[in-house]
PDB file of C-alpha atoms in Angstrom:
ATOM      1  CA  MET O 138      14.012   3.252   5.305  1.00 48.00           C
ATOM      2  CA  HIS O 139      15.658  -0.078   6.086  1.00 50.00           C
ATOM      3  CA  ASP O 140      17.844  -0.633   9.098  1.00 53.00           C
ATOM      4  CA  ASP O 141      21.135  -2.518   9.230  1.00 56.00           C
ATOM      5  CA  HIS O 142      20.332  -6.137   8.355  1.00 59.00           C
ATOM      6  CA  ASP O 143      22.705  -7.366  11.106  1.00 68.00           C
ATOM      7  CA  SER O 144      20.973  -5.328  13.825  1.00 80.00           C
ATOM      8  CA  PRO O 145      18.200  -6.865  15.954  1.00 83.00           C
ATOM      9  CA  LEU O 146      15.665  -4.609  14.210  1.00 81.00           C
ATOM     10  CA  GLY O 147      16.945  -5.534  10.759  1.00 78.00           C
ATOM     11  CA  ARG O 148      16.791  -9.253  11.505  1.00 83.00           C
ATOM     12  CA  TRP O 149      13.272  -8.914  12.932  1.00 85.00           C
ATOM     13  CA  GLU O 150      12.034  -7.034   9.870  1.00 80.00           C
ATOM     14  CA  GLU O 151      13.608  -9.517   7.460  1.00 78.00           C
ATOM     15  CA  ARG O 152      11.974 -12.464   9.230  1.00 84.00           C
ATOM     16  CA  THR O 153       8.510 -10.921   9.640  1.00 84.00           C
ATOM     17  CA  GLU O 154       8.044  -8.862   6.459  1.00 79.00           C
ATOM     18  CA  LEU O 155       6.596 -11.618   4.272  1.00 80.00           C
ATOM     19  CA  PRO O 156       4.337 -13.183   6.959  1.00 87.00           C
ATOM     20  CA  LEU O 157       3.019  -9.732   7.858  1.00 84.00           C
ATOM     21  CA  PHE O 158       2.332  -8.984   4.207  1.00 81.00           C
ATOM     22  CA  ALA O 159       0.260 -12.168   4.005  1.00 85.00           C
ATOM     23  CA  ALA O 160      -1.531 -11.076   7.186  1.00 88.00           C
ATOM     24  CA  SER O 161      -2.264  -7.684   5.620  1.00 85.00           C
ATOM     25  CA  LEU O 162      -3.896  -9.353   2.606  1.00 85.00           C
ATOM     26  CA  LEU O 163      -5.985 -11.495   4.962  1.00 90.00           C
ATOM     27  CA  PHE O 164      -6.949  -8.333   6.858  1.00 90.00           C
ATOM     28  CA  LEU O 165      -8.079  -6.705   3.615  1.00 88.00           C
ATOM     29  CA  ALA O 166     -10.022  -9.832   2.626  1.00 91.00           C
ATOM     30  CA  SER O 167     -11.828 -10.123   5.973  1.00 92.00           C
ATOM     31  CA  TYR O 168     -12.750  -6.442   5.869  1.00 90.00           C
ATOM     32  CA  ALA O 169     -13.991  -6.813   2.282  1.00 91.00           C
ATOM     33  CA  VAL O 170     -16.225  -9.752   3.226  1.00 92.00           C
ATOM     34  CA  ARG O 171     -17.781  -7.780   6.075  1.00 89.00           C
ATOM     35  CA  VAL O 172     -18.410  -4.747   3.865  1.00 90.00           C
ATOM     36  CA  LEU O 173     -19.623  -6.470   0.692  1.00 91.00           C
ATOM     37  CA  ALA O 174     -21.385  -9.635   1.896  1.00 89.00           C
ATOM     38  CA  HIS O 175     -24.622  -8.046   3.111  1.00 85.00           C
ATOM     39  CA  ASP O 176     -26.408 -11.400   3.436  1.00 87.00           C
ATOM     40  CA  LEU O 177     -23.600 -13.018   5.419  1.00 86.00           C
ATOM     41  CA  ALA O 178     -24.766 -14.990   8.442  1.00 91.00           C
ATOM     42  CA  PRO O 179     -24.153 -13.211  11.778  1.00 90.00           C
ATOM     43  CA  ALA O 180     -21.770 -15.962  12.921  1.00 92.00           C
ATOM     44  CA  TRP O 181     -19.590 -15.523   9.839  1.00 92.00           C
ATOM     45  CA  ARG O 182     -19.741 -11.751  10.138  1.00 91.00           C
ATOM     46  CA  ASP O 183     -18.559 -12.012  13.756  1.00 92.00           C
ATOM     47  CA  ALA O 184     -15.769 -14.374  12.662  1.00 94.00           C
ATOM     48  CA  CYS O 185     -14.573 -11.872  10.042  1.00 92.00           C
ATOM     49  CA  LEU O 186     -14.646  -9.129  12.648  1.00 92.00           C
ATOM     50  CA  ALA O 187     -12.612 -11.291  15.042  1.00 95.00           C
ATOM     51  CA  VAL O 188     -10.022 -11.969  12.327  1.00 94.00           C
ATOM     52  CA  THR O 189      -9.824  -8.256  11.489  1.00 92.00           C
ATOM     53  CA  VAL O 190      -9.318  -7.220  15.111  1.00 93.00           C
ATOM     54  CA  ALA O 191      -6.812 -10.020  15.818  1.00 95.00           C
ATOM     55  CA  LEU O 192      -4.699  -9.053  12.811  1.00 92.00           C
ATOM     56  CA  TRP O 193      -4.745  -5.395  13.776  1.00 91.00           C
ATOM     57  CA  VAL O 194      -3.521  -6.380  17.260  1.00 93.00           C
ATOM     58  CA  LEU O 195      -0.752  -8.345  15.514  1.00 93.00           C
ATOM     59  CA  PHE O 196       0.249  -5.227  13.549  1.00 91.00           C
ATOM     60  CA  VAL O 197       0.318  -3.166  16.747  1.00 92.00           C
ATOM     61  CA  ALA O 198       2.505  -5.788  18.455  1.00 93.00           C
ATOM     62  CA  ASP O 199       4.910  -5.823  15.491  1.00 90.00           C
ATOM     63  CA  TYR O 200       5.166  -2.028  15.553  1.00 90.00           C
ATOM     64  CA  ALA O 201       5.824  -2.079  19.305  1.00 91.00           C
ATOM     65  CA  VAL O 202       8.560  -4.722  18.940  1.00 91.00           C
ATOM     66  CA  ARG O 203      10.291  -2.797  16.151  1.00 88.00           C
ATOM     67  CA  TRP O 204      10.003   0.467  18.070  1.00 89.00           C
ATOM     68  CA  ARG O 205      11.575  -1.243  21.099  1.00 88.00           C
ATOM     69  CA  LEU O 206      14.384  -2.861  19.077  1.00 87.00           C
ATOM     70  CA  SER O 207      15.248   0.390  17.326  1.00 83.00           C
ATOM     71  CA  GLY O 208      16.032   2.186  20.603  1.00 81.00           C
ATOM     72  CA  ARG O 209      15.305   5.496  18.856  1.00 79.00           C
ATOM     73  CA  ARG O 210      11.876   6.354  20.256  1.00 76.00           C
ATOM     74  CA  LEU O 211      10.643   9.407  18.331  1.00 80.00           C
ATOM     75  CA  GLY O 212      13.391   8.895  15.758  1.00 80.00           C
ATOM     76  CA  PHE O 213      11.796   5.572  14.836  1.00 81.00           C
ATOM     77  CA  VAL O 214       8.438   7.264  14.240  1.00 81.00           C
ATOM     78  CA  ARG O 215      10.068   9.851  11.951  1.00 80.00           C
ATOM     79  CA  THR O 216      12.067   7.368   9.876  1.00 79.00           C
ATOM     80  CA  HIS O 217       9.254   4.797   9.717  1.00 78.00           C
ATOM     81  CA  TRP O 218       6.417   7.219   8.994  1.00 76.00           C
ATOM     82  CA  LEU O 219       4.754   4.837   6.532  1.00 74.00           C
ATOM     83  CA  ASP O 220       4.583   2.161   9.219  1.00 79.00           C
ATOM     84  CA  THR O 221       2.956   4.672  11.554  1.00 81.00           C
ATOM     85  CA  VAL O 222       0.375   5.620   8.927  1.00 77.00           C
ATOM     86  CA  VAL O 223      -0.591   2.038   8.137  1.00 77.00           C
ATOM     87  CA  LEU O 224      -0.844   1.257  11.846  1.00 81.00           C
ATOM     88  CA  VAL O 225      -3.602   3.876  12.100  1.00 77.00           C
ATOM     89  CA  LEU O 226      -5.045   2.946   8.674  1.00 74.00           C
ATOM     90  CA  PRO O 227      -4.356  -0.803   8.430  1.00 77.00           C
ATOM     91  CA  LEU O 228      -6.192  -1.117   5.104  1.00 73.00           C
ATOM     92  CA  LEU O 229      -3.115   0.536   3.581  1.00 72.00           C
ATOM     93  CA  ARG O 230      -0.715  -2.192   4.745  1.00 71.00           C
ATOM     94  CA  PRO O 231      -0.651  -3.951   1.356  1.00 64.00           C
ATOM     95  CA  VAL O 232       0.775  -0.724  -0.081  1.00 65.00           C
ATOM     96  CA  ARG O 233       4.057  -1.657   1.641  1.00 66.00           C
ATOM     97  CA  MET O 234       4.818  -4.090  -1.197  1.00 59.00           C
ATOM     98  CA  VAL O 235       8.036  -2.208  -1.917  1.00 56.00           C
ATOM     99  CA  ARG O 236       9.444  -3.317   1.412  1.00 57.00           C
ATOM    100  CA  VAL O 237       8.286  -6.881   0.778  1.00 55.00           C
ATOM    101  CA  TYR O 238      10.109  -6.900  -2.542  1.00 53.00           C
ATOM    102  CA  GLY O 239      13.220  -5.644  -0.772  1.00 52.00           C
ATOM    103  CA  ALA O 240      13.023  -8.469   1.752  1.00 51.00           C
ATOM    104  CA  VAL O 241      12.740 -11.050  -1.040  1.00 52.00           C
ATOM    105  CA  GLN O 242      15.651  -9.580  -2.976  1.00 53.00           C
ATOM    106  CA  ARG O 243      17.889  -9.586   0.086  1.00 53.00           C
ATOM    107  CA  ARG O 244      17.383 -13.344   0.199  1.00 52.00           C
ATOM    108  CA  ARG O 245      18.116 -13.722  -3.531  1.00 51.00           C
ATOM    109  CA  ASP O 246      21.063 -11.302  -3.483  1.00 52.00           C
ATOM    110  CA  ARG O 247      20.056  -9.323  -6.568  1.00 52.00           C
ATOM    111  CA  PRO O 248      16.962  -7.759  -8.146  1.00 51.00           C
ATOM    112  CA  ARG O 249      15.468  -9.329 -11.254  1.00 52.00           C
ATOM    113  CA  LEU O 250      14.115  -6.111 -12.720  1.00 53.00           C
ATOM    114  CA  SER O 251      15.788  -2.839 -13.619  1.00 62.00           C
ATOM    115  CA  LEU O 252      15.211   0.190 -11.429  1.00 61.00           C
ATOM    116  CA  HIS O 253      12.709   1.757 -13.824  1.00 62.00           C
ATOM    117  CA  ALA O 254      10.797  -1.485 -14.294  1.00 68.00           C
ATOM    118  CA  ARG O 255      10.625  -1.943 -10.525  1.00 66.00           C
ATOM    119  CA  VAL O 256       9.256   1.564 -10.006  1.00 66.00           C
ATOM    120  CA  ILE O 257       6.547   1.049 -12.633  1.00 70.00           C
ATOM    121  CA  THR O 258       5.704  -2.400 -11.240  1.00 71.00           C
ATOM    122  CA  TYR O 259       5.525  -1.091  -7.666  1.00 70.00           C
ATOM    123  CA  ALA O 260       3.343   1.805  -8.746  1.00 71.00           C
ATOM    124  CA  GLY O 261       0.971  -0.463 -10.657  1.00 74.00           C
ATOM    125  CA  LEU O 262       0.568  -2.952  -7.811  1.00 76.00           C
ATOM    126  CA  THR O 263       0.237  -0.149  -5.281  1.00 76.00           C
ATOM    127  CA  ALA O 264      -2.449   1.528  -7.400  1.00 79.00           C
ATOM    128  CA  VAL O 265      -4.467  -1.699  -7.534  1.00 82.00           C
ATOM    129  CA  LEU O 266      -4.231  -2.332  -3.791  1.00 81.00           C
ATOM    130  CA  LEU O 267      -4.762   1.296  -2.847  1.00 82.00           C
ATOM    131  CA  GLY O 268      -7.712   1.553  -5.224  1.00 85.00           C
ATOM    132  CA  PHE O 269      -9.384  -1.577  -3.855  1.00 89.00           C
ATOM    133  CA  ALA O 270      -8.872  -0.492  -0.242  1.00 87.00           C
ATOM    134  CA  GLY O 271     -10.095   3.027  -1.042  1.00 88.00           C
ATOM    135  CA  ALA O 272     -13.178   1.718  -2.842  1.00 91.00           C
ATOM    136  CA  LEU O 273     -14.030  -0.519   0.103  1.00 91.00           C
ATOM    137  CA  SER O 274     -13.570   2.298   2.590  1.00 90.00           C
ATOM    138  CA  VAL O 275     -15.586   4.899   0.700  1.00 92.00           C
ATOM    139  CA  TYR O 276     -18.362   2.393  -0.052  1.00 94.00           C
ATOM    140  CA  HIS O 277     -18.530   1.458   3.626  1.00 91.00           C
ATOM    141  CA  GLN O 278     -18.901   5.118   4.607  1.00 91.00           C
ATOM    142  CA  GLU O 279     -21.157   6.280   1.778  1.00 93.00           C
ATOM    143  CA  HIS O 280     -23.613   3.660   0.572  1.00 91.00           C
ATOM    144  CA  ALA O 281     -26.142   4.200   3.392  1.00 89.00           C
ATOM    145  CA  ALA O 282     -25.617   7.947   3.867  1.00 91.00           C
ATOM    146  CA  PRO O 283     -28.527  10.333   3.090  1.00 92.00           C
ATOM    147  CA  GLY O 284     -28.118  11.899  -0.344  1.00 90.00           C
ATOM    148  CA  ALA O 285     -25.184   9.651  -1.269  1.00 90.00           C
ATOM    149  CA  SER O 286     -24.348   9.116  -4.935  1.00 91.00           C
ATOM    150  CA  ILE O 287     -22.041   6.158  -4.184  1.00 93.00           C
ATOM    151  CA  ARG O 288     -24.669   3.479  -3.631  1.00 92.00           C
ATOM    152  CA  THR O 289     -22.973   0.343  -4.955  1.00 92.00           C
ATOM    153  CA  PHE O 290     -19.458  -1.070  -4.863  1.00 93.00           C
ATOM    154  CA  GLY O 291     -19.350  -0.535  -8.616  1.00 93.00           C
ATOM    155  CA  ASP O 292     -19.953   3.176  -8.012  1.00 93.00           C
ATOM    156  CA  ALA O 293     -17.095   3.140  -5.490  1.00 93.00           C
ATOM    157  CA  LEU O 294     -14.727   1.449  -7.959  1.00 93.00           C
ATOM    158  CA  TRP O 295     -15.633   3.967 -10.683  1.00 92.00           C
ATOM    159  CA  TRP O 296     -15.072   6.856  -8.264  1.00 91.00           C
ATOM    160  CA  THR O 297     -11.737   5.347  -7.177  1.00 90.00           C
ATOM    161  CA  CYS O 298     -10.478   4.984 -10.754  1.00 87.00           C
ATOM    162  CA  SER O 299     -11.396   8.562 -11.671  1.00 86.00           C
ATOM    163  CA  THR O 300      -9.839   9.869  -8.445  1.00 85.00           C
ATOM    164  CA  LEU O 301      -6.559   7.934  -8.638  1.00 81.00           C
ATOM    165  CA  THR O 302      -6.057   8.961 -12.246  1.00 79.00           C
ATOM    166  CA  THR O 303      -6.800  12.595 -11.232  1.00 75.00           C
ATOM    167  CA  VAL O 304      -9.605  12.765 -13.837  1.00 79.00           C
ATOM    168  CA  GLY O 305     -12.393  13.458 -11.356  1.00 72.00           C
ATOM    169  CA  TYR O 306     -15.562  13.330 -13.472  1.00 78.00           C
ATOM    170  CA  GLY O 307     -17.686  14.421 -10.514  1.00 78.00           C
ATOM    171  CA  ASP O 308     -20.660  12.206 -11.400  1.00 85.00           C
ATOM    172  CA  VAL O 309     -20.284  10.382  -8.063  1.00 88.00           C
ATOM    173  CA  THR O 310     -18.791  12.130  -5.046  1.00 89.00           C
ATOM    174  CA  PRO O 311     -18.533  11.452  -1.297  1.00 92.00           C
ATOM    175  CA  VAL O 312     -20.972  13.331   0.936  1.00 93.00           C
ATOM    176  CA  THR O 313     -19.793  12.232   4.395  1.00 93.00           C
ATOM    177  CA  TRP O 314     -16.807  13.773   6.179  1.00 91.00           C
ATOM    178  CA  ALA O 315     -15.116  10.369   6.414  1.00 89.00           C
ATOM    179  CA  GLY O 316     -15.643   9.759   2.705  1.00 89.00           C
ATOM    180  CA  ARG O 317     -14.151  13.144   1.866  1.00 89.00           C
ATOM    181  CA  LEU O 318     -11.091  12.444   4.020  1.00 88.00           C
ATOM    182  CA  ILE O 319     -10.631   9.196   2.104  1.00 86.00           C
ATOM    183  CA  ALA O 320     -10.970  11.200  -1.118  1.00 87.00           C
ATOM    184  CA  VAL O 321      -8.169  13.566  -0.072  1.00 85.00           C
ATOM    185  CA  ALA O 322      -5.892  10.592   0.663  1.00 81.00           C
ATOM    186  CA  MET O 323      -6.752   9.009  -2.689  1.00 82.00           C
ATOM    187  CA  MET O 324      -6.012  12.241  -4.548  1.00 83.00           C
ATOM    188  CA  GLY O 325      -2.594  12.500  -2.898  1.00 79.00           C
ATOM    189  CA  GLY O 326      -1.866   8.841  -3.599  1.00 74.00           C
ATOM    190  CA  GLY O 327      -2.923   9.185  -7.225  1.00 75.00           C
ATOM    191  CA  MET O 328      -0.685  12.193  -7.811  1.00 77.00           C
ATOM    192  CA  ALA O 329       2.293  10.447  -6.188  1.00 72.00           C
ATOM    193  CA  LEU O 330       1.820   7.250  -8.204  1.00 69.00           C
ATOM    194  CA  LEU O 331       1.322   9.144 -11.467  1.00 69.00           C
ATOM    195  CA  GLY O 332       4.462  11.176 -10.801  1.00 70.00           C
ATOM    196  CA  ALA O 333       6.489   8.048 -10.002  1.00 66.00           C
ATOM    197  CA  VAL O 334       5.418   6.260 -13.188  1.00 65.00           C
ATOM    198  CA  THR O 335       5.828   9.206 -15.561  1.00 70.00           C
ATOM    199  CA  GLY O 336       9.172  10.184 -14.009  1.00 69.00           C
ATOM    200  CA  SER O 337      10.568   6.676 -14.220  1.00 65.00           C
ATOM    201  CA  PHE O 338       9.290   6.162 -17.767  1.00 66.00           C
ATOM    202  CA  SER O 339      10.793   9.476 -18.869  1.00 70.00           C
ATOM    203  CA  ALA O 340      14.149   8.574 -17.312  1.00 69.00           C
ATOM    204  CA  TRP O 341      14.069   5.195 -19.069  1.00 66.00           C
ATOM    205  CA  LEU O 342      13.396   6.852 -22.427  1.00 66.00           C
ATOM    206  CA  ILE O 343      16.246   9.313 -21.916  1.00 73.00           C
ATOM    207  CA  GLN O 344      18.658   6.507 -21.037  1.00 70.00           C
ATOM    208  CA  THR O 345      17.511   4.444 -24.027  1.00 67.00           C
ATOM    209  CA  PHE O 346      17.984   7.303 -26.493  1.00 62.00           C
ATOM    210  CA  ALA O 347      21.341   8.234 -24.947  1.00 69.00           C
ATOM    211  CA  ARG O 348      22.521   4.618 -25.307  1.00 66.00           C
ATOM    212  CA  GLU O 349      21.439   4.583 -28.961  1.00 60.00           C
ATOM    213  CA  ASP O 350      23.361   7.809 -29.616  1.00 58.00           C
ATOM    214  CA  GLU O 351      26.493   6.322 -28.018  1.00 61.00           C
ATOM    215  CA  ASN O 352      26.246   3.156 -30.148  1.00 62.00           C
ATOM    216  CA  ARG O 353      25.515   4.980 -33.380  1.00 60.00           C
ATOM    217  CA  PRO O 354      28.541   5.081 -35.718  1.00 62.00           C
ATOM    218  CA  PRO O 355      29.938   8.546 -36.427  1.00 60.00           C
ATOM    219  CA  ALA O 356      28.755  10.199 -39.602  1.00 55.00           C
ATOM    220  CA  GLY O 357      31.208   9.806 -42.439  1.00 52.00           C
TER     221      GLY O 357
END
């Protein structure tokens, strides 16, 4: 939900959306380096951790400023539930690409893509970012756990793809409670993304066929 662009909250969000999106990608990159670079020197590992913590503090400060500017207290939490979720789970911040696109389009006055194309594009980009973040998270929790079947990042990517697409082969599965919580979130995200894409594609087909029927000359 976007607030009035002329309000203090609206102006703050418009000015900070793109820089914060870049910060979220840097957060994801620093976390990925710490998780995947096992031979990284301790100094570099500490630097990545410092970047990760500093960016999370930045996200908390942004949330606090927007909560203060809104003047709605609990109402802000209800209407900005996605912001609240990604504050607790900052790896999901890149998923907010829809809001970034909105900020860009407000500066350009009009969208370049049709509604259906935007939905499919958003869903595709969100699936990639959500899948990468989910694979990192489940690999971090699982690879050293006793009896784990997700031992490599490749295993985590395979598990993520089968989970997001709701296929669920079951050849690799999380064994830790944290990994299973991530799995539940990935299942919900996969179902939502699949529903958004199929619904938008179906609506586009219906509109296309209806337009063809309208343009077709009457039978003689």
